[in-house]
mmCIF file of C-alpha atoms and ligand atoms in Angstrom:
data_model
loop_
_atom_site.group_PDB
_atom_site.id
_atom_site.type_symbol
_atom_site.label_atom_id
_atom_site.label_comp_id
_atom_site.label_asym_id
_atom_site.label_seq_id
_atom_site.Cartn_x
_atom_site.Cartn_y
_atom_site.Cartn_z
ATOM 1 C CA UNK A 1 31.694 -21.210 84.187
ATOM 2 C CA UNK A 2 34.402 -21.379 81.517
ATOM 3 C CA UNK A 3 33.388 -19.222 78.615
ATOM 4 C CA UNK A 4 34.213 -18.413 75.118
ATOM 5 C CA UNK A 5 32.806 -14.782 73.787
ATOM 6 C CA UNK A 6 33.620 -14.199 70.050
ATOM 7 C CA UNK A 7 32.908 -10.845 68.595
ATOM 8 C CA UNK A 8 34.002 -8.470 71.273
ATOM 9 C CA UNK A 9 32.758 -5.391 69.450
ATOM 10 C CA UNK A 10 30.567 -2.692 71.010
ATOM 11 C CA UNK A 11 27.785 -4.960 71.968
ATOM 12 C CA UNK A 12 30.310 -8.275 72.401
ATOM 13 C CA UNK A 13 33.216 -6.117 74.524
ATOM 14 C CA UNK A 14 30.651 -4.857 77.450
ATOM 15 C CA UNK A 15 28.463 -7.945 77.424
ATOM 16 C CA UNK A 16 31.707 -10.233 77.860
ATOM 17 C CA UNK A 17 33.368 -7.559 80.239
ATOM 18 C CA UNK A 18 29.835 -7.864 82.361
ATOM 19 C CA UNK A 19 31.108 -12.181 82.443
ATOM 20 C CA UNK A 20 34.046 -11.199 83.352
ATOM 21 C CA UNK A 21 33.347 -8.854 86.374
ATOM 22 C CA UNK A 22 30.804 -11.615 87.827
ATOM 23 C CA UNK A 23 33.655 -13.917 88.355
ATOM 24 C CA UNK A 24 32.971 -16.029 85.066
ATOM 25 C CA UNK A 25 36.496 -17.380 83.504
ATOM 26 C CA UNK A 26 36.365 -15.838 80.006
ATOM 27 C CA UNK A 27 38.423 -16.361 76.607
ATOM 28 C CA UNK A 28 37.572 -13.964 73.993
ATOM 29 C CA UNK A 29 38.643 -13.513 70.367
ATOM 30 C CA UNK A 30 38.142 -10.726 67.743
ATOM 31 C CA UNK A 31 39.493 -10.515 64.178
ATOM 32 C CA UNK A 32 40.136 -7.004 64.698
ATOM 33 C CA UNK A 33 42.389 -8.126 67.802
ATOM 34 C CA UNK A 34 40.376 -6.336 70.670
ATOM 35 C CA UNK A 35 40.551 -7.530 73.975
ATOM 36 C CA UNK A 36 38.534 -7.410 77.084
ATOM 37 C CA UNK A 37 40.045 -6.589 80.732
ATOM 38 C CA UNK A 38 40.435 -9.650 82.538
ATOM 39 C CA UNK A 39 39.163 -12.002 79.989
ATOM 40 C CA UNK A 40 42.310 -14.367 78.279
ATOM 41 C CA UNK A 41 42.901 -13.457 74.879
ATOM 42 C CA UNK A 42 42.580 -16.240 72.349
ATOM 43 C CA UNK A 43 44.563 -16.403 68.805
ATOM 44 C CA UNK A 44 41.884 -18.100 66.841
ATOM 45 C CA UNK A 45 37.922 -18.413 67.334
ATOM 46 C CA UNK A 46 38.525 -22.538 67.616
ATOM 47 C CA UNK A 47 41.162 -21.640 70.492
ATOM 48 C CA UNK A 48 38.124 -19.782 72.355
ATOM 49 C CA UNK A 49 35.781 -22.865 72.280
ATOM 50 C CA UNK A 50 38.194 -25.064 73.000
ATOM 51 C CA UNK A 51 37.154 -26.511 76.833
ATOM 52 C CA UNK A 52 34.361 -24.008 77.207
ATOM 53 C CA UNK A 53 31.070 -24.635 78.680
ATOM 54 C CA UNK A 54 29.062 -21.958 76.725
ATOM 55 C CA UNK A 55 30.320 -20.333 73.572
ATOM 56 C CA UNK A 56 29.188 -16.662 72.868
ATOM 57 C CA UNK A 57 29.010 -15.593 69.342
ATOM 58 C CA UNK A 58 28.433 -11.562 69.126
ATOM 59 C CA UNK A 59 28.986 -10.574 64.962
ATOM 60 C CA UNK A 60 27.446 -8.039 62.164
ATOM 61 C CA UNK A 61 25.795 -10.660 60.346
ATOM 62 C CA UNK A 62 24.822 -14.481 59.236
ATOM 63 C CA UNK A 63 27.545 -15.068 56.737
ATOM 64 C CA UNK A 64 30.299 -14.430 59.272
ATOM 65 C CA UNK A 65 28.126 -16.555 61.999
ATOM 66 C CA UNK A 66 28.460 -19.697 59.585
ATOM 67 C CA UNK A 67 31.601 -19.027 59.246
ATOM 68 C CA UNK A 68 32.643 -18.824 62.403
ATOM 69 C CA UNK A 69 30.429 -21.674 63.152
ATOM 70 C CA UNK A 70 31.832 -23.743 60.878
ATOM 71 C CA UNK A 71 34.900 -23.192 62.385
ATOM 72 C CA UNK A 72 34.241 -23.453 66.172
ATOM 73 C CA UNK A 73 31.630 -26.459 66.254
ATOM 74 C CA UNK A 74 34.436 -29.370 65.722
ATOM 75 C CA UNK A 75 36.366 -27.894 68.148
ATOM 76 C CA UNK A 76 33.765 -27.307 71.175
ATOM 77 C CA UNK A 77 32.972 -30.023 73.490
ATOM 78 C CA UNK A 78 29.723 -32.469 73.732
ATOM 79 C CA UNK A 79 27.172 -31.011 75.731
ATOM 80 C CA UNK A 80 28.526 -27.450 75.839
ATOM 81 C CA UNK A 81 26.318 -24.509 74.248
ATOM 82 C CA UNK A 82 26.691 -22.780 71.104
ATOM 83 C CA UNK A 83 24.732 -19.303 72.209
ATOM 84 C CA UNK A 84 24.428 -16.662 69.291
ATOM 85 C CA UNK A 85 23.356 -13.216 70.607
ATOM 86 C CA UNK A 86 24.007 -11.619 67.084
ATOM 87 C CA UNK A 87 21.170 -10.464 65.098
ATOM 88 C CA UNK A 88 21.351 -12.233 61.853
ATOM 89 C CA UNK A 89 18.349 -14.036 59.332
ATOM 90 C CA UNK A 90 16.090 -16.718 60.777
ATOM 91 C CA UNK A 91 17.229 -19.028 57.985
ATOM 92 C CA UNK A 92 21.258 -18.654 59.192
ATOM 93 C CA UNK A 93 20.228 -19.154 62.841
ATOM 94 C CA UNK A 94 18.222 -22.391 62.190
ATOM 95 C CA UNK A 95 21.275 -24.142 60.203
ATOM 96 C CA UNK A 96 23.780 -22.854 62.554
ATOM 97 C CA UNK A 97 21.396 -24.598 65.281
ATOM 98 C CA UNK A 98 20.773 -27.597 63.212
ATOM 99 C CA UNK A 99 24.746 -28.061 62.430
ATOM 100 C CA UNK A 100 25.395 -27.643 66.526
ATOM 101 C CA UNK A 101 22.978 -29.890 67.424
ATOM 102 C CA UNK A 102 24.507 -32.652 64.904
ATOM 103 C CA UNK A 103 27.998 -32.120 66.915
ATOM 104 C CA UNK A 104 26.035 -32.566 70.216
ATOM 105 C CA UNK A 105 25.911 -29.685 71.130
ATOM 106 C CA UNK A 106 22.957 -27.173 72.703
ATOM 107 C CA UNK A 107 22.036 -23.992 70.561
ATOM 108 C CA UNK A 108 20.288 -20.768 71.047
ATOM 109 C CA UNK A 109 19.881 -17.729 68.932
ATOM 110 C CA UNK A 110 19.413 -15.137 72.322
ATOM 111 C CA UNK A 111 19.270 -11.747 69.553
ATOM 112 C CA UNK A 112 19.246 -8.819 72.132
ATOM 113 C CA UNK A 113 17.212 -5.404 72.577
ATOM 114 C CA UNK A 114 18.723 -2.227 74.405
ATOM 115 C CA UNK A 115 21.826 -1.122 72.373
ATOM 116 C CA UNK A 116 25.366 -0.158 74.047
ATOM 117 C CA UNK A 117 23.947 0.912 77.078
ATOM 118 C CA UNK A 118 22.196 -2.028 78.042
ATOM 119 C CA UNK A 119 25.304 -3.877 77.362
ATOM 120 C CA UNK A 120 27.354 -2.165 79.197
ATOM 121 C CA UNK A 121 24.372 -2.011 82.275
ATOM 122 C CA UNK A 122 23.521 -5.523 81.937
ATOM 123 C CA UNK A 123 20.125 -4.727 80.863
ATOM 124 C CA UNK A 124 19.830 -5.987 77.572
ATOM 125 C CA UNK A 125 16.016 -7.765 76.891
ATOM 126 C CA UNK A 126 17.316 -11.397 74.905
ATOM 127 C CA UNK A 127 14.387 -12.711 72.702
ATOM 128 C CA UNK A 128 15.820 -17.115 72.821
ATOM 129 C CA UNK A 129 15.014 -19.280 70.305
ATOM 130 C CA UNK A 130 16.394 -23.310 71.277
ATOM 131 C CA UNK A 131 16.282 -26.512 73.278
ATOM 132 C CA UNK A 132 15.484 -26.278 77.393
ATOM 133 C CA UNK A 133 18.341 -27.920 77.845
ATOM 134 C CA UNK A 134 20.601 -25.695 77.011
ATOM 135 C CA UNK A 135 18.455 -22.997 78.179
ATOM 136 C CA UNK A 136 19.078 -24.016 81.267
ATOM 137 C CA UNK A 137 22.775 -23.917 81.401
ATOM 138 C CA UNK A 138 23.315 -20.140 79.809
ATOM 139 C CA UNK A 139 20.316 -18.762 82.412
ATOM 140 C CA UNK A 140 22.462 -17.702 84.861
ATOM 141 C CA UNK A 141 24.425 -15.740 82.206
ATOM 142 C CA UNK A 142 20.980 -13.761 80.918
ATOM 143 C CA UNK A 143 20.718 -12.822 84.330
ATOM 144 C CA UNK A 144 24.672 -11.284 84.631
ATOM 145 C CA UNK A 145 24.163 -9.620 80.597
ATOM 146 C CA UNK A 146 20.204 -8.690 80.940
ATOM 147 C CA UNK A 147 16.991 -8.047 82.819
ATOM 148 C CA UNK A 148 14.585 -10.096 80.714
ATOM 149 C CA UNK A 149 15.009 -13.330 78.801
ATOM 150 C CA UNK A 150 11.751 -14.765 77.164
ATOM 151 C CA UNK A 151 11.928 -17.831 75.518
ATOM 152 C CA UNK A 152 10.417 -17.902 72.249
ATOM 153 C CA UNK A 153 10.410 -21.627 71.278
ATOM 154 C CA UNK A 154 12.856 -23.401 69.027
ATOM 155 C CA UNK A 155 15.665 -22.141 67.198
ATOM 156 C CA UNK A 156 15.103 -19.678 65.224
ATOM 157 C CA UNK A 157 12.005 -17.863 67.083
ATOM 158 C CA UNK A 158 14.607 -15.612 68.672
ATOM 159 C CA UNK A 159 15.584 -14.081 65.592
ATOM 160 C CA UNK A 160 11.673 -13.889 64.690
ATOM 161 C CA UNK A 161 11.056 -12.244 67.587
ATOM 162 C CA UNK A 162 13.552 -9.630 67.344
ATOM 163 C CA UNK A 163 12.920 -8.959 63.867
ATOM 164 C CA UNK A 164 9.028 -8.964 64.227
ATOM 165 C CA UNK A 165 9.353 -6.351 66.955
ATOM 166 C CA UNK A 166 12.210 -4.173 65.180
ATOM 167 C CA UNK A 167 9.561 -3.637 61.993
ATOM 168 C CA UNK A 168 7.199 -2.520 64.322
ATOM 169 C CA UNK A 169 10.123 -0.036 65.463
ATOM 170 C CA UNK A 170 10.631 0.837 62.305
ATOM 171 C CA UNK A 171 7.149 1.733 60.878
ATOM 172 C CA UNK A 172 6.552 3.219 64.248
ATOM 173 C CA UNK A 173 9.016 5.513 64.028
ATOM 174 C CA UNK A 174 8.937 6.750 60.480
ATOM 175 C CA UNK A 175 4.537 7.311 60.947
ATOM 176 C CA UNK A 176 5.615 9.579 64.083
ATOM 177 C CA UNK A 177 8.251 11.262 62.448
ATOM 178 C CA UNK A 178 5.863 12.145 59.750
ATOM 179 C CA UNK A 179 3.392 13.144 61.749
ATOM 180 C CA UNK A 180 5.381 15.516 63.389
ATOM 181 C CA UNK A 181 6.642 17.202 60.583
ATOM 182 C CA UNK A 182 2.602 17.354 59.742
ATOM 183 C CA UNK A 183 1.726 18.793 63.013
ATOM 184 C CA UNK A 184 4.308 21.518 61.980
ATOM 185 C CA UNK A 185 2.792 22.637 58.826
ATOM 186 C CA UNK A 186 -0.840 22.508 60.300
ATOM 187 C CA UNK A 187 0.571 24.964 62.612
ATOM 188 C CA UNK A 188 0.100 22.749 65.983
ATOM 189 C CA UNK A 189 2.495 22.936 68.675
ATOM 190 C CA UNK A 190 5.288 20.075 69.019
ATOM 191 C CA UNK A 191 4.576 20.125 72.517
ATOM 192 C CA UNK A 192 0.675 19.825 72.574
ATOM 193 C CA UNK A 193 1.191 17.121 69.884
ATOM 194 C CA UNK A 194 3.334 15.020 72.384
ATOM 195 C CA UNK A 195 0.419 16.135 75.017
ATOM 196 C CA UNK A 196 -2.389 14.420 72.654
ATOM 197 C CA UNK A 197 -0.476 11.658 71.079
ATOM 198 C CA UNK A 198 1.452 10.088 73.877
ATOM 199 C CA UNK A 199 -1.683 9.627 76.171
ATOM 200 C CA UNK A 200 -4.432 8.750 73.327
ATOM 201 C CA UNK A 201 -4.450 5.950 70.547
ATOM 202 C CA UNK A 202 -1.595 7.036 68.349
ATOM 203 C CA UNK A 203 0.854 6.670 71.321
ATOM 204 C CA UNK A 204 3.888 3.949 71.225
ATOM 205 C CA UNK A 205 7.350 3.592 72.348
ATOM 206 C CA UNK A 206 8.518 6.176 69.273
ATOM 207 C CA UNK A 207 6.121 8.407 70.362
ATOM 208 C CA UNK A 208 6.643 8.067 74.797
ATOM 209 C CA UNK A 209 9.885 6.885 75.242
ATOM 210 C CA UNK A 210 12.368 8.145 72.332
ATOM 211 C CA UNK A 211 10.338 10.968 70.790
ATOM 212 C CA UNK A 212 12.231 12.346 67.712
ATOM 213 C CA UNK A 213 11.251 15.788 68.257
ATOM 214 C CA UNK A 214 14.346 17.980 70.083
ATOM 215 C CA UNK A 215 13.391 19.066 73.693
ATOM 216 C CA UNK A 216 9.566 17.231 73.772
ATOM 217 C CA UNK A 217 8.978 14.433 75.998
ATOM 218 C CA UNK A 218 12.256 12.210 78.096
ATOM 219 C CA UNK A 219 15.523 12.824 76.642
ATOM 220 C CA UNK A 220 16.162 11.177 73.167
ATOM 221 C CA UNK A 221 19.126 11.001 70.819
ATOM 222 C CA UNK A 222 16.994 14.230 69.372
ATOM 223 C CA UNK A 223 17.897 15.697 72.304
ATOM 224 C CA UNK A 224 21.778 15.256 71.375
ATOM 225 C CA UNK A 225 21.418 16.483 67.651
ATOM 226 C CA UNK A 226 20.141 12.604 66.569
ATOM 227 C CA UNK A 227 23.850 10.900 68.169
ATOM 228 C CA UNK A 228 22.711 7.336 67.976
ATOM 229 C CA UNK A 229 21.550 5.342 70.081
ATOM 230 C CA UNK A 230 20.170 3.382 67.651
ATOM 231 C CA UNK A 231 22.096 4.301 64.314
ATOM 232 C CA UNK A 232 19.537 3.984 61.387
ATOM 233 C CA UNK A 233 21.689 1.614 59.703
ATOM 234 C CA UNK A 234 21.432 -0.672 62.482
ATOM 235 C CA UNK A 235 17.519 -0.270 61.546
ATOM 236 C CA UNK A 236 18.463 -0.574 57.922
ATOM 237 C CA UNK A 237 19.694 -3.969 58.580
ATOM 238 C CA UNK A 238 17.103 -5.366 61.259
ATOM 239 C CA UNK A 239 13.984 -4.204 58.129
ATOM 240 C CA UNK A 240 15.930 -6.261 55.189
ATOM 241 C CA UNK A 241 16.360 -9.141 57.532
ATOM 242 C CA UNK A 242 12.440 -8.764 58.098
ATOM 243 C CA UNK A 243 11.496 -8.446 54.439
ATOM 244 C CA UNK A 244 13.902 -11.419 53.800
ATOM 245 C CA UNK A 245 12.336 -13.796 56.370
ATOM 246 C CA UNK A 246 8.482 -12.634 54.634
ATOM 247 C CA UNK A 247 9.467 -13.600 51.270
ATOM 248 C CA UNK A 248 10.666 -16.838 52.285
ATOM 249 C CA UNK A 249 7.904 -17.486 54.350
ATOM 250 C CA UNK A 250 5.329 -15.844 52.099
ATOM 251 C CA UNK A 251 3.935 -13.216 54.342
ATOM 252 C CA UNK A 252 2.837 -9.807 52.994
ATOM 253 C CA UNK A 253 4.471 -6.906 54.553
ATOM 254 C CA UNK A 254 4.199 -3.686 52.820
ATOM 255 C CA UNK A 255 4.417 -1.179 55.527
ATOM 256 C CA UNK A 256 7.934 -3.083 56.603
ATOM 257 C CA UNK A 257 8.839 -3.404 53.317
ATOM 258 C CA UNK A 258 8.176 0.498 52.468
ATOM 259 C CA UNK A 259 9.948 1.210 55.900
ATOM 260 C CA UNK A 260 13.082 -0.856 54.733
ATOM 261 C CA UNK A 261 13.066 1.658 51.113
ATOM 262 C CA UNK A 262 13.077 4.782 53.350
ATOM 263 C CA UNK A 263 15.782 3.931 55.970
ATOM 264 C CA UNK A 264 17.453 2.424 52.734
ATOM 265 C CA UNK A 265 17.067 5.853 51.172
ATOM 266 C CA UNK A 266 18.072 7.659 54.172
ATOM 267 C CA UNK A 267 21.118 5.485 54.853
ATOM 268 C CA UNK A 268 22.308 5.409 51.672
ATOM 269 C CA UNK A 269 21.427 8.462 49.739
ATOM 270 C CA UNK A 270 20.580 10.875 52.097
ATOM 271 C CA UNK A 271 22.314 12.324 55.285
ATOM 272 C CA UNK A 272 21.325 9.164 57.712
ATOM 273 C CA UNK A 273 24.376 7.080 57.434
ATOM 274 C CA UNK A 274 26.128 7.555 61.435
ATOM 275 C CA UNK A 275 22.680 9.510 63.084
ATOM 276 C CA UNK A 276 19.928 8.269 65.196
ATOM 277 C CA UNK A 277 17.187 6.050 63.441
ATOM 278 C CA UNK A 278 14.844 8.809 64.993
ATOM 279 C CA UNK A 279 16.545 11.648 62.733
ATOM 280 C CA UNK A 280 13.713 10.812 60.491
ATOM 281 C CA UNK A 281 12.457 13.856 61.653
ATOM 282 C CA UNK A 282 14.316 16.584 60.551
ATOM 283 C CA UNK A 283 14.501 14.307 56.525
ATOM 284 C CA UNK A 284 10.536 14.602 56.808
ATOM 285 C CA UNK A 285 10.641 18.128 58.220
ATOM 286 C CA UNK A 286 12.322 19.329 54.912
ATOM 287 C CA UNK A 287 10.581 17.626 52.238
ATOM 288 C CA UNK A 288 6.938 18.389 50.773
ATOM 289 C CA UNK A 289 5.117 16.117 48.612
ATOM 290 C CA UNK A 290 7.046 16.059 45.329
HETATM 291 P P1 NAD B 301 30.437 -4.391 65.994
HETATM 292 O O1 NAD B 301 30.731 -4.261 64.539
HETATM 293 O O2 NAD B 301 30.849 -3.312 66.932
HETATM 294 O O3 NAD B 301 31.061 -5.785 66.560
HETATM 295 C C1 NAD B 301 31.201 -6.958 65.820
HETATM 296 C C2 NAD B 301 32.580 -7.511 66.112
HETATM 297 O O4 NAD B 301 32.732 -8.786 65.473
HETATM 298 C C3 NAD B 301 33.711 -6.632 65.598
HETATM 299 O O5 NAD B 301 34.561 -6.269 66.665
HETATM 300 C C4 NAD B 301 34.421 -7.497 64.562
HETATM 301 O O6 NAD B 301 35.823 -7.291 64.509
HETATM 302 C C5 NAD B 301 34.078 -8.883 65.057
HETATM 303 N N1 NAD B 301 34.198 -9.917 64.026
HETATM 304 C C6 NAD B 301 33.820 -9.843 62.717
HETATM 305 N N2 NAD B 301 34.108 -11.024 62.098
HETATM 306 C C7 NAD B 301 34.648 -11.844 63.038
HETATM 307 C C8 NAD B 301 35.133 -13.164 63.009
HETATM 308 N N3 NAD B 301 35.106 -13.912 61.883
HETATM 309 N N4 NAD B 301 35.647 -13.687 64.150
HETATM 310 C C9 NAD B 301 35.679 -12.948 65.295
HETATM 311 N N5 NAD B 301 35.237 -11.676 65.382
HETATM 312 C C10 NAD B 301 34.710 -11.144 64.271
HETATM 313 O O7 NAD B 301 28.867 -4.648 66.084
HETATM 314 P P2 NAD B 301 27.929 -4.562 67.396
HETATM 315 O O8 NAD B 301 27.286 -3.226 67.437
HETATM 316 O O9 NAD B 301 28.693 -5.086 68.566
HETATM 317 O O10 NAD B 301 26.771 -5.595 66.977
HETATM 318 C C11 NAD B 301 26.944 -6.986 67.074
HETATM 319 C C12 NAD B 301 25.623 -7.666 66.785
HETATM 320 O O11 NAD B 301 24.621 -7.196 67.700
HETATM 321 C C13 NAD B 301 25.076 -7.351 65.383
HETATM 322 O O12 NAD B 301 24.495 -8.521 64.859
HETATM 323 C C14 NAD B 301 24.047 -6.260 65.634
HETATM 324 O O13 NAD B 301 23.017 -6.256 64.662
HETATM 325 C C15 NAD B 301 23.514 -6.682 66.995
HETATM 326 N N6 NAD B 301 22.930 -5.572 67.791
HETATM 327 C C16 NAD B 301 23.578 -4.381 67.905
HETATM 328 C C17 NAD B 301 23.004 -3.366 68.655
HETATM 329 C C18 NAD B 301 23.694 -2.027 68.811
HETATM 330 O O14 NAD B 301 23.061 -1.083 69.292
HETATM 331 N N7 NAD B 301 24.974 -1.898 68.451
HETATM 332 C C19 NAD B 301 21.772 -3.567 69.300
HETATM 333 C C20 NAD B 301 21.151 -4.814 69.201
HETATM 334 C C21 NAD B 301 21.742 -5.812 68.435
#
């Protein structure tokens, strides 16, 4: 298939790389002027759409998708598909859909879970919002870039989905964190914590699969002094999309919205900027109540 990736940062470089190695003809562009091995280098992002079948888009945020969108839609062929694996706001992804669509073309907002590593594995989990149709061209690429694709109905749900699960994430994360640090000054054991917690009702992904707490449970970023992983920034971002998609759609959200002023706090004031969304931990571990 004749491809155009766009964005060929951390996520964007492995993902199109993965393309490439399958035997898929890929142009990429970057602003910053990175380029993939084996993948033809473009000048412009128009140049990259230009004659491809499926256009990837893989950038920090919606003002730079519209942009780019803006600038790549005239120039990419009827029929082809417009497929936007960034995570950006719900409101961005549905006009960037609505403006494809208009140029008949397909579009999907495919937002991905599983970080670096599962782009560079090909295991990345993509939560699709969009039309069958074009659904049904890009599938074969879900299957090169990731293990799961679920399709969450039209445009837009992708972005819904990944946001509704990352302030889940979020809260998850900080409640365990602060129970930990609890645990600690009730004088119970880290390990018989993890013991309790991850096989009774308080258990979760946070908890089982990425505990925060050094040398307890699988290995964790906290097991590599809090090296992200998933950089609380990156969480940062993913809770103010959240909190922006409730107030436009009205819904109350106050454990996502107090999550968002901690990692904000963390990130921005604190030491959190660069670590491990999980290095909650040791910023709970050193605070009492006041
Ligand atoms: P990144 O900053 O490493 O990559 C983004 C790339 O886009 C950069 O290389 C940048 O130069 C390029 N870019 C910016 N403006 C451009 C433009 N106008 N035209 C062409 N290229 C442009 O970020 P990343 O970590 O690869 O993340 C990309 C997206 O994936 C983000 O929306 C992020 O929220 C999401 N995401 C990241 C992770 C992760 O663990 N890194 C996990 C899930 C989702």
């Amino acid at each position: 298939m004749k491809i155009g990736f766009i964005g060929l940062g951390n996520m964007g470089g492995p993902m199109a790389a993965n393309l490439v190695k399958a035997g898929h003809d890929v142009t990429g562009f970057d602003v910053a002027g990175v380029t993939v091995k084996g993948a033809a280098a473009a000048h412009s992002a128009a140049e990259a759409a230009t004659g491809a079948e499926v256009v990837i888009t893989m950038l920090p945020n919606g003002k730079i998708l519209r942009a780019v969108a803006d600038e790549i839609i005239p120039a990419m062929q009827k029929g082809a598909v417009f497929l936007d694996c960034s995570t950006v706001d719900v409101e961005s992804a549905r006009d960037v859909a609505a403006q494809a669509q208009k140029a008949g073309l397909s579009a999907l907002d495919a937002p991905v879970s599983g970080g670096i590593g599962g782009a560079e594995g090909g295991t990345l989990t993509f939560m699709i919002g969009g039309d069958e149709a074009g659904l049904d061209i890009a599938a074969p690429l879900f299957e090169i870039m990731g293990q799961k694709a679920v399709h969450c109905g039209p445009s837009g749900n992708g972005q819904a989905a990944k946001i509704c699960n990352n302030m889940i994430l979020g809260a998850t994360m900080i409640v365990t964190c602060e129970a930990f640090a609890l645990a600690d000054k009730l004088g119970l054991d880290r390990q018989a914590m993890f013991d309790v917690v991850s096989t009774s009702s308080g258990y979760s992904w946070s908890m089982n699969a990425y505990c925060p707490a050094p040398g307890i449970g699988p290995k964790s970023p906290a097991d590599n002094d809090y090296k992200p992983g998933f950089a609380a920034e990156l969480m940062l971002k993913d809770l103010g999309l959240a909190q922006t998609a409730a107030e436009t759609a009205d819904a109350d959200t106050p454990l996502g919205a107090r999550a968002l002023e901690l990692y904000r706090a963390f990130v921005e004031k604190e030491d959190g900027k660069g670590r491990d969304f999980s290095a909650m931990l040791p910023r709970f571990e050193g605070r009492g109540r006041g």
